[in-house]
Amino acid sequence: MDRRFDQELDDLRQDLLKMGGAVEESIAQAVRALVERDDAWVEEVIRGGKRIDDWEIKIEEVCLTLMARHGPVAGDLRLLTTVLKINDDLERINDQAVNIAQRAQVLNTMTLLKPLIDIPRMAELAQSMVKDALDAFVRRDVALAKSVGRRDEQLDQLRDQIFRELLTYMHGAMGRPDTIDRAIYLILVARHLERVGDNASNIAENVAYLVNGRIVRHQKAHWWEDRPISDSI
Amino acid sequence: MNVKFWRSGDPFIWLTGSALAFCLLMITGLVGIILYNGLGVFWPSSLERIQLRTGERVMGKTVDRQSIPDKAELFRIQLKVGNRDAYGLDFRWLDEADIESRDRPGEAVVFERLEWGDAYGVIERIVEGDAVLAVGAEGGWEALQPLLDESARRWGVIHAIEDDEMGQINREMEALRREKQMLERAGADSARVAELAARNRGLWNQYEAVSDRLNAVRSENERAEVLLALADGQVRRIRVADIVRAYQPNALGMGGKLAVYLDKGWEFIAGQPRESNTEGGIFPALFGTVMMVMLMSLAAVPFGILAALYLREYARQGFLVRLVRIAVNNLAGVPSIVFGMFGLGFFVYGVGGSIDRLFYAESLPTPTYGTGGILWASLTLALLTVPVVIVATEEALAAVPRELREGALGLGSTKFQMIWNVVLPSALPGILTGVILATARGAGEVAPLMITGVVKLAPDLPLDAYWPFFHLERKFMHLGFHIYDVGFQSPNVEAARPMVYTTALLLLLIVLVLNLTAIVVRNRLRRRYAGSAF
Amino acid sequence: MIEENQSMDGATVAAEVVNPIVEVENLNLFYGQAQALYDINLSIPECEVTAFIGPSGCGKSTLLRSFNRLNDLVESARINGHVRIGGEDIYAADFDVIDLRRRVGMVFQKSNPFPKSIYENVAYGLRIAGENGKAVLDEAVEKSLRAAALWEEAKDRLKDNALGLSGGQQQRLCIARTLAVEPDVVLMDEPCSALDPIATVRIEETISELRKDYTIVIVTHNLQQAARISDYTAFFYLGRLVEFNQTQQMFTTPRLKQTEDYVTGRFG
């Protein structure tokens, strides 16, 4: 059925995906600023971050307008609330990217504490989660969304591993302030990446609600599979 | 341009507008002519004395003026000269060219008489027996007034004797006669028959006594006479007792004329007809019309409404009901004379004849109910109006919104409760409108009445003070028939013309009053029951 | 409180209700040759508001009218299956229809006050049932008018003609009239469709108050209204019950695509 409302919903979805793409890009740039020790990426991330903030406001406004004017119910209602929430999560992910870039800027003024191994792995995992969450949204793929949730646990483990490692460095670096500085900055980066993962799994949970109409947050795992909505007729 | 003109619709506006204007013109023309001719009848117009070139003198009231054919610039006038006993004719045409002079003598009098129409002239003297009471116009007029009052009083006495005393004796004798006939038929009971004969003789004696008294009053009444000098010089003797009304039209002021006008108008409405209906009042016709309409409504309305209720509310809406509905609608369009024939055949000869054979056998072969009468006329007209009532009621019932019925049923009403409490009150305005319009139609119908009970003169009203009060077998008078009779069946058509117009005006007024009542009633009910909001 | 089940053909989704007052079982209704309702199975919970929605001609009004047997007025109407109200089969041969209509009141699409005073309108149901005691009637009239939120506006003009009220007031009067006979179930057939938004809101508030004491079944074309005031919603299409569920479910997560399409306006 060809309706203006459907067209507007579609435009909104496209805008959200574009924003998602920009956010993914931001994370990638922030990680490169850290790994390649190149301040040029930092500038990129901050500049892109501003644009994403504007984007976020625009999408929220569109959502509110559509709600006020169309009084959406059922699938439309779920889509609009989901877009609102994903919009929020993407904005936070973007904030994390900016944070990482800023930490990278400081770290780049110092020598490396150690070669970065786990942080790039974390970054890669977090990026894949964001990407898959958005793909799940596009494809209404609950299984993919659920896999994002599982990867969040891996991400948490990686972060814990990095914390432990850096703590031992700090213990062994008694009286060497620059070591502690560098370790703390790396811990912060790990924490930022972990938060990116959290937001990505929030997105995934919202996708499950969008598709199945069930709020899976804080629920048992099998809720992900329940499909009360029938496709028959 | 041309196409545009047609497409604009203006010609259609003109067409519709002129159609309306035409209708209005016809209606105002009809009402106007009746008003013009009807309202002026009772006005005491002036008496003119005309001196002709031939030396002849005439006096009368100008009633018409028209140009003489072929001589367009010349006119002639129609003069009502009255004094039919002297001239044989009431009216006379005069060429204006022949007139030498005209004047309006103040002493000229108009006498309206019981017979021979109006008398116009100048009072010469008043005599009573051989005694001369007064001489001359002025003195005569003065002396006439107490005589007129006295005469009116004596007429009252005469009517009282005739109607009450003699009427009572007549009724008793009639009862005796019937009892005697019944006894004879049942086998002679000679003692009883003799007793009846004796009572009959007693009544005869009473009758003779009353009759003597009556004759005494009558001859007393015949003594006073007026000697009236007509315009041409001859003198006529006129009994004071014969004078119904006397006035000097030329001497009357506006107020006096108005008084005469109202007096004559009242006589018209409340008085008895005189001179084969061309003079006097039309009260019996008015009364007959109203009573007939009431009887008709009494018969038609309840039956019509009940029938419509069954047809609309209870009957299963199928082929049969559709057939009945078509039949009823067609019945409303049947010419009224056909109903009259049915009334004559069924009610008068059929039902009435049977009643006579069963209950009034002693009066036969004189029919009682087996002849036209107000009951049969009313029933015939009721039959004529029932279809209209049914159709109007059905439409009113159908117009009651379905929600209202369902609302009543939804609260647990039975069907009867729904009809009685909700449907009927809502349909009442429509029903009443239909009923009153049907009644108005019945009131104006004449043809079927002519063969079921209307007569040209029936001084005995169908409702009076003597048991059993309602005399439904009596023949009666009717305004519509009165118009026909006076206007076209009267020996003196020219003199009767004013009567025709006034009677038509009255009939028009009655119909107007009925219709206005319908509108007022409907509007009041509609205000009470009409849906608002939305 | 509810359990979900899906009927065998998968076409109907109907929530099961544990405290039903109206139970419809395999109901088929015909007008002459045309079938208007197909195999309706439905339970309406007591003291809740149940909304019937669906496109025009879907049979929702017909079903509503079969609850107080107003369909009996249509000569060609034929019915099979069962409707039980309070456990009694109202289509049983010896069932008293007059009594049924006292127990199952109805408010119509177009307000239809009788051409009588406000007081007599409300007292009508009691009067035709033979109640004429002034004290009883007075009390019932006041109670019903209060329940229908009309008392404050009408108490000084009880003797006035009911047709002088505004459209919304007339409709509330019709509700009061229905409540006066203390029915178990109140059926409402699009009660607000002829009213302006303000009057509509007042009726909706009245309905929300009434749900404490009465079971209300309302047919509405206004989906927002169904969403606002009802606890349960049933969606009908082409004479069949498509989906029956808690209203909150119906308007956030309808089970069937057909329902989804209807409530989101993508129907047809």
PDB file of C-alpha atoms in Angstrom, chain B residues 216-398:
ATOM      1  CA  ALA B 216    -105.801  34.809  18.488  1.00  0.00           C
ATOM      2  CA  VAL B 217    -102.188  35.946  18.672  1.00  0.00           C
ATOM      3  CA  ARG B 218    -101.887  35.727  14.923  1.00  0.00           C
ATOM      4  CA  SER B 219    -104.896  37.890  14.197  1.00  0.00           C
ATOM      5  CA  GLU B 220    -103.735  40.330  16.861  1.00  0.00           C
ATOM      6  CA  ASN B 221    -100.465  40.465  14.983  1.00  0.00           C
ATOM      7  CA  GLU B 222    -102.125  41.115  11.677  1.00  0.00           C
ATOM      8  CA  ARG B 223    -103.853  44.352  12.718  1.00  0.00           C
ATOM      9  CA  ALA B 224    -101.058  46.899  12.463  1.00  0.00           C
ATOM     10  CA  GLU B 225    -100.233  47.922   8.910  1.00  0.00           C
ATOM     11  CA  VAL B 226     -97.991  50.383   7.182  1.00  0.00           C
ATOM     12  CA  LEU B 227     -99.137  52.301   4.146  1.00  0.00           C
ATOM     13  CA  LEU B 228     -96.065  52.676   2.023  1.00  0.00           C
ATOM     14  CA  ALA B 229     -95.888  55.119  -0.892  1.00  0.00           C
ATOM     15  CA  LEU B 230     -93.744  53.723  -3.662  1.00  0.00           C
ATOM     16  CA  ALA B 231     -91.678  55.872  -5.993  1.00  0.00           C
ATOM     17  CA  ASP B 232     -94.260  55.742  -8.752  1.00  0.00           C
ATOM     18  CA  GLY B 233     -96.940  57.036  -6.429  1.00  0.00           C
ATOM     19  CA  GLN B 234     -98.903  53.852  -5.691  1.00  0.00           C
ATOM     20  CA  VAL B 235     -99.512  53.007  -2.050  1.00  0.00           C
ATOM     21  CA  ARG B 236     -99.148  49.447  -0.699  1.00  0.00           C
ATOM     22  CA  ARG B 237    -100.400  48.085   2.576  1.00  0.00           C
ATOM     23  CA  ILE B 238     -97.795  46.107   4.447  1.00  0.00           C
ATOM     24  CA  ARG B 239     -98.453  44.212   7.677  1.00  0.00           C
ATOM     25  CA  VAL B 240     -96.078  45.176  10.435  1.00  0.00           C
ATOM     26  CA  ALA B 241     -95.925  41.498  11.365  1.00  0.00           C
ATOM     27  CA  ASP B 242     -94.424  40.712   7.983  1.00  0.00           C
ATOM     28  CA  ILE B 243     -91.557  43.164   8.474  1.00  0.00           C
ATOM     29  CA  VAL B 244     -88.385  41.444   9.572  1.00  0.00           C
ATOM     30  CA  ARG B 245     -86.188  44.501   9.601  1.00  0.00           C
ATOM     31  CA  ALA B 246     -86.795  48.181   8.838  1.00  0.00           C
ATOM     32  CA  TYR B 247     -84.194  50.909   8.336  1.00  0.00           C
ATOM     33  CA  GLN B 248     -83.717  54.245   6.605  1.00  0.00           C
ATOM     34  CA  PRO B 249     -80.466  53.689   4.730  1.00  0.00           C
ATOM     35  CA  ASN B 250     -80.044  57.306   3.593  1.00  0.00           C
ATOM     36  CA  ALA B 251     -80.490  58.661   7.100  1.00  0.00           C
ATOM     37  CA  LEU B 252     -78.052  56.196   8.705  1.00  0.00           C
ATOM     38  CA  GLY B 253     -74.568  57.301   9.712  1.00  0.00           C
ATOM     39  CA  MET B 254     -71.558  55.020   9.486  1.00  0.00           C
ATOM     40  CA  GLY B 255     -72.246  53.563  12.933  1.00  0.00           C
ATOM     41  CA  GLY B 256     -75.870  52.915  12.114  1.00  0.00           C
ATOM     42  CA  LYS B 257     -74.989  51.202   8.869  1.00  0.00           C
ATOM     43  CA  LEU B 258     -72.448  49.062  10.676  1.00  0.00           C
ATOM     44  CA  ALA B 259     -75.086  48.064  13.232  1.00  0.00           C
ATOM     45  CA  VAL B 260     -77.467  47.013  10.447  1.00  0.00           C
ATOM     46  CA  TYR B 261     -74.592  45.176   8.730  1.00  0.00           C
ATOM     47  CA  LEU B 262     -73.719  43.195  11.838  1.00  0.00           C
ATOM     48  CA  ASP B 263     -77.375  42.496  12.597  1.00  0.00           C
ATOM     49  CA  LYS B 264     -77.908  41.091   9.116  1.00  0.00           C
ATOM     50  CA  GLY B 265     -74.671  39.120   9.338  1.00  0.00           C
ATOM     51  CA  TRP B 266     -75.782  37.584  12.601  1.00  0.00           C
ATOM     52  CA  GLU B 267     -79.169  36.714  11.127  1.00  0.00           C
ATOM     53  CA  PHE B 268     -77.331  35.049   8.267  1.00  0.00           C
ATOM     54  CA  ILE B 269     -75.333  32.827  10.539  1.00  0.00           C
ATOM     55  CA  ALA B 270     -77.887  32.158  13.268  1.00  0.00           C
ATOM     56  CA  GLY B 271     -81.228  32.539  11.520  1.00  0.00           C
ATOM     57  CA  GLN B 272     -83.587  30.301   9.593  1.00  0.00           C
ATOM     58  CA  PRO B 273     -83.809  30.582   5.817  1.00  0.00           C
ATOM     59  CA  ARG B 274     -86.716  32.445   4.294  1.00  0.00           C
ATOM     60  CA  GLU B 275     -88.202  32.720   0.823  1.00  0.00           C
ATOM     61  CA  SER B 276     -86.962  29.389  -0.488  1.00  0.00           C
ATOM     62  CA  ASN B 277     -83.537  29.946   1.015  1.00  0.00           C
ATOM     63  CA  THR B 278     -82.763  33.165  -0.827  1.00  0.00           C
ATOM     64  CA  GLU B 279     -83.161  35.317   2.265  1.00  0.00           C
ATOM     65  CA  GLY B 280     -82.574  35.017   5.968  1.00  0.00           C
ATOM     66  CA  GLY B 281     -80.036  32.751   7.581  1.00  0.00           C
ATOM     67  CA  ILE B 282     -78.346  29.474   6.922  1.00  0.00           C
ATOM     68  CA  PHE B 283     -78.117  28.187  10.458  1.00  0.00           C
ATOM     69  CA  PRO B 284     -79.620  24.763   9.727  1.00  0.00           C
ATOM     70  CA  ALA B 285     -77.126  24.271   6.908  1.00  0.00           C
ATOM     71  CA  LEU B 286     -74.227  25.366   9.085  1.00  0.00           C
ATOM     72  CA  PHE B 287     -75.377  23.156  11.916  1.00  0.00           C
ATOM     73  CA  GLY B 288     -75.972  20.228   9.600  1.00  0.00           C
ATOM     74  CA  THR B 289     -72.523  20.602   8.054  1.00  0.00           C
ATOM     75  CA  VAL B 290     -70.748  20.763  11.402  1.00  0.00           C
ATOM     76  CA  MET B 291     -72.668  17.879  12.883  1.00  0.00           C
ATOM     77  CA  MET B 292     -72.190  15.775   9.781  1.00  0.00           C
ATOM     78  CA  VAL B 293     -68.429  16.467   9.888  1.00  0.00           C
ATOM     79  CA  MET B 294     -68.310  15.504  13.550  1.00  0.00           C
ATOM     80  CA  LEU B 295     -70.202  12.265  13.016  1.00  0.00           C
ATOM     81  CA  MET B 296     -68.019  11.510  10.029  1.00  0.00           C
ATOM     82  CA  SER B 297     -64.816  12.094  12.035  1.00  0.00           C
ATOM     83  CA  LEU B 298     -66.149  10.008  14.868  1.00  0.00           C
ATOM     84  CA  ALA B 299     -66.606   7.133  12.477  1.00  0.00           C
ATOM     85  CA  ALA B 300     -63.609   7.602  10.190  1.00  0.00           C
ATOM     86  CA  VAL B 301     -60.784   8.583  12.541  1.00  0.00           C
ATOM     87  CA  PRO B 302     -60.702   5.700  15.023  1.00  0.00           C
ATOM     88  CA  PHE B 303     -61.199   3.095  12.315  1.00  0.00           C
ATOM     89  CA  GLY B 304     -58.645   4.687  10.018  1.00  0.00           C
ATOM     90  CA  ILE B 305     -55.994   4.938  12.708  1.00  0.00           C
ATOM     91  CA  LEU B 306     -56.576   1.418  14.002  1.00  0.00           C
ATOM     92  CA  ALA B 307     -56.492  -0.015  10.495  1.00  0.00           C
ATOM     93  CA  ALA B 308     -53.285   1.832   9.699  1.00  0.00           C
ATOM     94  CA  LEU B 309     -51.731   0.612  12.953  1.00  0.00           C
ATOM     95  CA  TYR B 310     -52.419  -2.965  12.079  1.00  0.00           C
ATOM     96  CA  LEU B 311     -51.259  -2.526   8.520  1.00  0.00           C
ATOM     97  CA  ARG B 312     -47.983  -0.866   9.484  1.00  0.00           C
ATOM     98  CA  GLU B 313     -47.100  -2.402  12.828  1.00  0.00           C
ATOM     99  CA  TYR B 314     -48.543  -5.869  12.995  1.00  0.00           C
ATOM    100  CA  ALA B 315     -49.238  -7.168   9.530  1.00  0.00           C
ATOM    101  CA  ARG B 316     -46.484  -9.216   7.978  1.00  0.00           C
ATOM    102  CA  GLN B 317     -45.180  -7.018   5.176  1.00  0.00           C
ATOM    103  CA  GLY B 318     -45.808  -9.224   2.205  1.00  0.00           C
ATOM    104  CA  PHE B 319     -47.724  -9.447  -1.010  1.00  0.00           C
ATOM    105  CA  LEU B 320     -51.118  -9.298   0.665  1.00  0.00           C
ATOM    106  CA  VAL B 321     -50.332  -6.159   2.638  1.00  0.00           C
ATOM    107  CA  ARG B 322     -48.974  -4.503  -0.493  1.00  0.00           C
ATOM    108  CA  LEU B 323     -52.215  -5.375  -2.239  1.00  0.00           C
ATOM    109  CA  VAL B 324     -54.285  -3.906   0.595  1.00  0.00           C
ATOM    110  CA  ARG B 325     -52.187  -0.760   0.525  1.00  0.00           C
ATOM    111  CA  ILE B 326     -52.686  -0.330  -3.203  1.00  0.00           C
ATOM    112  CA  ALA B 327     -56.411  -0.882  -2.760  1.00  0.00           C
ATOM    113  CA  VAL B 328     -56.603   1.732  -0.013  1.00  0.00           C
ATOM    114  CA  ASN B 329     -54.679   4.243  -2.092  1.00  0.00           C
ATOM    115  CA  ASN B 330     -57.000   3.658  -5.014  1.00  0.00           C
ATOM    116  CA  LEU B 331     -60.047   3.950  -2.807  1.00  0.00           C
ATOM    117  CA  ALA B 332     -58.892   7.468  -1.940  1.00  0.00           C
ATOM    118  CA  GLY B 333     -59.110   8.329  -5.603  1.00  0.00           C
ATOM    119  CA  VAL B 334     -62.568   6.919  -6.347  1.00  0.00           C
ATOM    120  CA  PRO B 335     -65.026   9.676  -7.409  1.00  0.00           C
ATOM    121  CA  SER B 336     -67.195  10.662  -4.492  1.00  0.00           C
ATOM    122  CA  ILE B 337     -70.471  10.075  -6.284  1.00  0.00           C
ATOM    123  CA  VAL B 338     -69.571   6.398  -6.426  1.00  0.00           C
ATOM    124  CA  PHE B 339     -69.360   6.415  -2.653  1.00  0.00           C
ATOM    125  CA  GLY B 340     -72.737   8.129  -2.659  1.00  0.00           C
ATOM    126  CA  MET B 341     -74.232   5.302  -4.694  1.00  0.00           C
ATOM    127  CA  PHE B 342     -72.721   2.764  -2.375  1.00  0.00           C
ATOM    128  CA  GLY B 343     -74.063   4.680   0.611  1.00  0.00           C
ATOM    129  CA  LEU B 344     -77.540   4.750  -0.896  1.00  0.00           C
ATOM    130  CA  GLY B 345     -77.501   1.078  -1.789  1.00  0.00           C
ATOM    131  CA  PHE B 346     -75.779  -0.296   1.294  1.00  0.00           C
ATOM    132  CA  PHE B 347     -76.492   2.052   4.167  1.00  0.00           C
ATOM    133  CA  VAL B 348     -79.869   3.511   3.226  1.00  0.00           C
ATOM    134  CA  TYR B 349     -81.622   0.601   1.554  1.00  0.00           C
ATOM    135  CA  GLY B 350     -79.633  -2.240   3.029  1.00  0.00           C
ATOM    136  CA  VAL B 351     -78.851  -1.391   6.644  1.00  0.00           C
ATOM    137  CA  GLY B 352     -81.539   1.265   7.046  1.00  0.00           C
ATOM    138  CA  GLY B 353     -84.211  -0.944   5.478  1.00  0.00           C
ATOM    139  CA  SER B 354     -83.334  -3.798   7.817  1.00  0.00           C
ATOM    140  CA  ILE B 355     -83.466  -1.528  10.854  1.00  0.00           C
ATOM    141  CA  ASP B 356     -86.877  -0.322   9.807  1.00  0.00           C
ATOM    142  CA  ARG B 357     -88.196  -3.863   9.362  1.00  0.00           C
ATOM    143  CA  LEU B 358     -86.804  -4.926  12.710  1.00  0.00           C
ATOM    144  CA  PHE B 359     -87.433  -1.932  14.968  1.00  0.00           C
ATOM    145  CA  TYR B 360     -89.781   0.491  13.214  1.00  0.00           C
ATOM    146  CA  ALA B 361     -92.150  -1.946  11.559  1.00  0.00           C
ATOM    147  CA  GLU B 362     -95.141  -0.072  12.978  1.00  0.00           C
ATOM    148  CA  SER B 363     -94.317   3.070  10.964  1.00  0.00           C
ATOM    149  CA  LEU B 364     -93.979   1.264   7.667  1.00  0.00           C
ATOM    150  CA  PRO B 365     -94.462   1.954   4.823  1.00  0.00           C
ATOM    151  CA  THR B 366     -93.139   5.349   5.967  1.00  0.00           C
ATOM    152  CA  PRO B 367     -89.407   4.706   6.281  1.00  0.00           C
ATOM    153  CA  THR B 368     -87.529   5.837   9.385  1.00  0.00           C
ATOM    154  CA  TYR B 369     -83.944   4.774   8.767  1.00  0.00           C
ATOM    155  CA  GLY B 370     -84.673   3.381   5.326  1.00  0.00           C
ATOM    156  CA  THR B 371     -84.323   6.775   3.747  1.00  0.00           C
ATOM    157  CA  GLY B 372     -81.512   9.295   3.548  1.00  0.00           C
ATOM    158  CA  GLY B 373     -80.449  10.758   6.855  1.00  0.00           C
ATOM    159  CA  ILE B 374     -77.544  12.393   8.593  1.00  0.00           C
ATOM    160  CA  LEU B 375     -76.241   9.078   9.937  1.00  0.00           C
ATOM    161  CA  TRP B 376     -76.039   7.464   6.513  1.00  0.00           C
ATOM    162  CA  ALA B 377     -74.581  10.603   4.943  1.00  0.00           C
ATOM    163  CA  SER B 378     -71.915  10.765   7.649  1.00  0.00           C
ATOM    164  CA  LEU B 379     -71.059   7.096   7.293  1.00  0.00           C
ATOM    165  CA  THR B 380     -70.819   7.440   3.523  1.00  0.00           C
ATOM    166  CA  LEU B 381     -68.450  10.368   3.883  1.00  0.00           C
ATOM    167  CA  ALA B 382     -66.537   8.472   6.572  1.00  0.00           C
ATOM    168  CA  LEU B 383     -66.011   5.706   4.038  1.00  0.00           C
ATOM    169  CA  LEU B 384     -64.732   8.347   1.648  1.00  0.00           C
ATOM    170  CA  THR B 385     -62.243   9.813   4.137  1.00  0.00           C
ATOM    171  CA  VAL B 386     -61.070   6.611   5.786  1.00  0.00           C
ATOM    172  CA  PRO B 387     -58.529   5.866   3.034  1.00  0.00           C
ATOM    173  CA  VAL B 388     -57.042   9.340   3.450  1.00  0.00           C
ATOM    174  CA  VAL B 389     -56.775   8.817   7.206  1.00  0.00           C
ATOM    175  CA  ILE B 390     -55.190   5.411   6.680  1.00  0.00           C
ATOM    176  CA  VAL B 391     -52.634   6.708   4.217  1.00  0.00           C
ATOM    177  CA  ALA B 392     -51.737   9.718   6.389  1.00  0.00           C
ATOM    178  CA  THR B 393     -51.469   7.592   9.517  1.00  0.00           C
ATOM    179  CA  GLU B 394     -49.364   4.977   7.787  1.00  0.00           C
ATOM    180  CA  GLU B 395     -46.986   7.645   6.563  1.00  0.00           C
ATOM    181  CA  ALA B 396     -46.755   9.196  10.009  1.00  0.00           C
ATOM    182  CA  LEU B 397     -46.048   5.783  11.534  1.00  0.00           C
ATOM    183  CA  ALA B 398     -43.431   4.999   8.926  1.00  0.00           C
TER     184      ALA B 398
END
